[in-house]
XYZ file of C-alpha atoms in Angstrom:
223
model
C -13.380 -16.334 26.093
C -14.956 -15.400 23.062
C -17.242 -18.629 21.410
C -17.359 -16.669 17.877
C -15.890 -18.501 14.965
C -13.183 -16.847 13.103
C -13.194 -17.488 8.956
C -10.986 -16.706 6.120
C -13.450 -14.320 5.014
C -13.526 -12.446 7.936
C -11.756 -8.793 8.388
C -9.976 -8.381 11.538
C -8.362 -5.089 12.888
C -4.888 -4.579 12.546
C -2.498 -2.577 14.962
C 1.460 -2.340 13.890
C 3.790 -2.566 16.994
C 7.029 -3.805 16.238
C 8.970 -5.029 19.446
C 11.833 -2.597 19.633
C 14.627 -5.673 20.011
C 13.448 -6.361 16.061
C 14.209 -2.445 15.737
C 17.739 -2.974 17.474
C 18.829 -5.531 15.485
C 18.050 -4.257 12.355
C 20.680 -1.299 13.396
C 23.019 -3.631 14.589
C 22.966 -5.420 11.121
C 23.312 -1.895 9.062
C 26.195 -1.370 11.448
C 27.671 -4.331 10.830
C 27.435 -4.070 7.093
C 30.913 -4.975 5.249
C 31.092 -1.738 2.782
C 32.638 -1.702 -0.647
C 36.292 -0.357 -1.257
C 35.367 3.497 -2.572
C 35.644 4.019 -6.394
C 38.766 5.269 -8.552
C 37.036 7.838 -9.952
C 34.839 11.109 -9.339
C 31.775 10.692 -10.724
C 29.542 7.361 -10.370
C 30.675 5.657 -13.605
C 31.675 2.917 -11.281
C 28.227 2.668 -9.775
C 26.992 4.333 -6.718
C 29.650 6.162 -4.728
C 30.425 4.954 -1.397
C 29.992 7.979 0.292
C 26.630 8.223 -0.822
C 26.183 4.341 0.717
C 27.884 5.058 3.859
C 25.378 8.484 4.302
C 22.299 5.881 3.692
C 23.019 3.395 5.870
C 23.827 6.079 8.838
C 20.654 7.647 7.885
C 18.787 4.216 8.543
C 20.724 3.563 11.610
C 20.694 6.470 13.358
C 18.119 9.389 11.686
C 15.130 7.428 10.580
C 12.655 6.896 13.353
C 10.098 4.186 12.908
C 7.811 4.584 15.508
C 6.927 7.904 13.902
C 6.134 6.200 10.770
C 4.285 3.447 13.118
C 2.207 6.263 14.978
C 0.925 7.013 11.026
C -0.141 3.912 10.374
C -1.647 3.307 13.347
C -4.038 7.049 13.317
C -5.938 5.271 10.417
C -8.151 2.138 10.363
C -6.249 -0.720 9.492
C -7.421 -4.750 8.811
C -6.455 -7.923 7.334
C -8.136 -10.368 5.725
C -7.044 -13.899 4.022
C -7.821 -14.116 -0.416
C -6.732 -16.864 -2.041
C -4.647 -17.904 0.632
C -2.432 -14.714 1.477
C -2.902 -12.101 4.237
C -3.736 -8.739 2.829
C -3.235 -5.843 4.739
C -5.445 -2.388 4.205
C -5.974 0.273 5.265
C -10.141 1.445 5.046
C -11.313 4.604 5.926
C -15.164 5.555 5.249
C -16.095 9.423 4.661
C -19.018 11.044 7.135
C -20.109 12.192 3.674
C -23.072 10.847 1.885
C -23.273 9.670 -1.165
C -18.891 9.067 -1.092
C -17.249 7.226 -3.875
C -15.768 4.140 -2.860
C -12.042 4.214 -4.128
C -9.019 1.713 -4.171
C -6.172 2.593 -4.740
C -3.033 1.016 -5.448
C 0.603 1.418 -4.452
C 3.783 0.940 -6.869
C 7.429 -0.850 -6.307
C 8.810 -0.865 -4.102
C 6.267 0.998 -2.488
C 3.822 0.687 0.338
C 0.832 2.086 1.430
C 2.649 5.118 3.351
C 3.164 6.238 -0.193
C -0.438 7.233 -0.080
C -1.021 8.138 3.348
C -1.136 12.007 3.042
C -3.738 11.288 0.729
C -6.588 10.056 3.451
C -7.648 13.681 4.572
C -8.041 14.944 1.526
C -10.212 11.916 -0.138
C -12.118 11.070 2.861
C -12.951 14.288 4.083
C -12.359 17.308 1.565
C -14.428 19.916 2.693
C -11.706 20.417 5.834
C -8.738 20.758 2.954
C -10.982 22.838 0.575
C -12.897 21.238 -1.622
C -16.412 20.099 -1.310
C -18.815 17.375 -0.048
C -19.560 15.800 -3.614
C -15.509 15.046 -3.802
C -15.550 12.503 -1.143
C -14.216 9.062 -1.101
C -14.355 5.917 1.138
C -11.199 5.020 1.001
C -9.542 1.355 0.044
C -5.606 1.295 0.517
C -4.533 -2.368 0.298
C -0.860 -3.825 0.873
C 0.446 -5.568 -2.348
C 1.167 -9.487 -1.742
C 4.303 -9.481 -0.068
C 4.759 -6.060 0.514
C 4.389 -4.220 3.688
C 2.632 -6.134 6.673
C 0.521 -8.336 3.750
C 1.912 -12.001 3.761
C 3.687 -13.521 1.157
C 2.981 -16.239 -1.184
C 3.447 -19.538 -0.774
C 3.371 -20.097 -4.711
C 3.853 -18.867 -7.972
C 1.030 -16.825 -10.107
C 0.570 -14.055 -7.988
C 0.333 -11.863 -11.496
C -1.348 -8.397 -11.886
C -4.667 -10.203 -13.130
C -4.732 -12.745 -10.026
C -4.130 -9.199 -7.247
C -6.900 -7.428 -9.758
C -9.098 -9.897 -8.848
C -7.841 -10.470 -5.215
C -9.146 -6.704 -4.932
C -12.576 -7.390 -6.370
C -12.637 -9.798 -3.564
C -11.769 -7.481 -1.143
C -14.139 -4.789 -2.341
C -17.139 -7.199 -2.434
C -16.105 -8.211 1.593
C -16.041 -4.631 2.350
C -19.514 -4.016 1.227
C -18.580 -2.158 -2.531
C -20.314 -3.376 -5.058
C -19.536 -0.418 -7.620
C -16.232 1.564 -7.390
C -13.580 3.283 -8.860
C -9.584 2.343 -8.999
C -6.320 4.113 -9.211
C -2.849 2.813 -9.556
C 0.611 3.944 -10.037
C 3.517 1.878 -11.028
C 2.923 -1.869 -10.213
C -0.284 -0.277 -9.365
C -1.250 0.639 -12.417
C -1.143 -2.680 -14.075
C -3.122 -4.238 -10.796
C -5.693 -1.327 -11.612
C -5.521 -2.509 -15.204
C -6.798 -1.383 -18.771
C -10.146 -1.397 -17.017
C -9.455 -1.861 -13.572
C -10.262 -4.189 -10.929
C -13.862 -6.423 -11.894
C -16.236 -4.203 -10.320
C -14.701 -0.853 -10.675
C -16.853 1.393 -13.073
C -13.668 3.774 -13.686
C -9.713 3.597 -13.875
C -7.313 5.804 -13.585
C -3.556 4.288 -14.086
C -0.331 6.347 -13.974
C 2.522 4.074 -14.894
C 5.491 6.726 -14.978
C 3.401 9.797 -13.733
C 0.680 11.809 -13.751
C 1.078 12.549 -17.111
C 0.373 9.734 -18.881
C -2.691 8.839 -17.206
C -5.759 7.870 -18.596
C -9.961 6.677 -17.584
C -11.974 4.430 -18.444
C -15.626 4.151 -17.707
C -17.286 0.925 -17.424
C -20.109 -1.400 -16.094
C -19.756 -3.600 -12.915
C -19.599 -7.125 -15.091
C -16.030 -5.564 -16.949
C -17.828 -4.803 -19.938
C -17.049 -1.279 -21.212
C-alpha cells in the first residue's frame, strides 16, 4: 500500500469507463420518454416537430455508441486536479518538439472537450499533418466546472473571471509559467479580453472564426 500523501494540489490520471448498466439505463429512460402530441401544422411554427424529436431520441438510443467516443478520450492523457474546491478535468498533451508553445484552450456551451479533440495531432505534433516544428503546442484542454467529467459546484460565483483564474492555477501546477489562450463561446469570455493571468496572447471567437481577435501581453496581465 502506497504511504504517499495525496493533496488538493496534486494531478492524478484520469481513465473514463462508464459501467455499461449506467449506459442501459440511460436507453431505457430515452425509451421511456412520454413524447409530445405532433403539431397542427407543416412547418415548425409550433416549435420543433415531433418527428424530428422522435429521430433524436432513436438516434441516442440506438445509433450513438459511447464507448467509441470513450476509446477517444481515453487515446489522450487525461488528469484531474481539485481548484478552489471543484474537480477539473483535462486533458494535457506535451509536444516531442522543442521549444512548443504551451496552449489552453477552452471549450463553449454546451460543449466539452471532444469539441476539440481532432485538434491534438495537429497542435501537438504538426510536422506529421504538414506543417512544421516551430508550430507546435503543448497542449491544455480543461473541462468547464460542471461540464463533462469536471465536478460541479457546490456554490454560487463560479463566473468567467473566477474559471480565468481557476486556469492560471492550473497552468502554474502544470509547470507553464508563460502561455497563450484560446476560447470559443463560453470559452471565449473564460479566455477573456486578455486571457487567463499568465497568458501572453488571446485569441477569443465568440460566434466564429470571424470575429476573432489577439492580444499580446506580459505575464502580470499588464498589456
Amino acid at each position: 500500500m502506497s504511504t504517499t500523501a495525496q493533496t488538493a494540489t496534486d494531478i492524478l490520471p484520469f481513465h473514463v469507463d462508464t459501467p455499461e448498466e449506467k449506459l442501459a439505463d440511460l436507453r431505457r429512460r430515452i425509451a421511456a420518454t412520454r413524447l409530445p402530441s405532433g403539431e397542427l401544422v407543416a412547418d415548425r411554427s409550433q416549435g420543433v416537430q415531433l418527428a424530428t424529436i422522435r429521430k433524436l431520441a432513436r438516434y441516442w438510443e440506438t445509433d450513438y455508441d459511447w464507448r467509441t467516443a470513450e476509446a477517444k478520450l481515453n487515446a489522450v492523457p487525461q488528469f484531474t486536479t481539485e481548484i478552489d474546491g471543484v474537480d477539473i478535468h483535462l486533458i494535457h498533451v506535451k509536444s516531442s518538439h522543442e521549444n512548443a508553445l504551451p496552449l489552453i484552450m477552452t471549450h463553449g456551451w454546451p460543449g466539452s472537450v471532444m469539441e476539440l479533440i481532432e485538434s491534438v495531432g495537429p497542435l501537438t505534433d504538426p510536422t506529421a499533418h504538414g506543417g512544421s516544428a516551430e508550430d507546435a503546442f503543448h497542449l491544455v484542454l480543461p473541462s468547464l466546472p460542471g461540464y463533462g467529467f469536471s465536478g460541479e459546484p457546490v456554490e454560487v460565483g463560479w463566473d468567467l473571471g473566477r474559471t480565468a483564474r481557476a486556469w492560471a492555477e492550473l497552468m502554474h501546477r502544470l509547470g507553464y509559467t508563460r502561455y497563450v489562450a484560446q476560447g470559443g463561446d463560453v470559452g471565449a469570455g473564460v479566455t477573456g479580453r486578455d486571457g487567463p493571468p499568465g497568458a501572453r496572447g488571446a485569441d477569443r471567437h465568440p460566434h466564429e472564426p470571424a470575429s476573432a481577435g489577439a492580444r499580446r501581453h506580459h505575464a502580470d496581465g499588464h498589456r
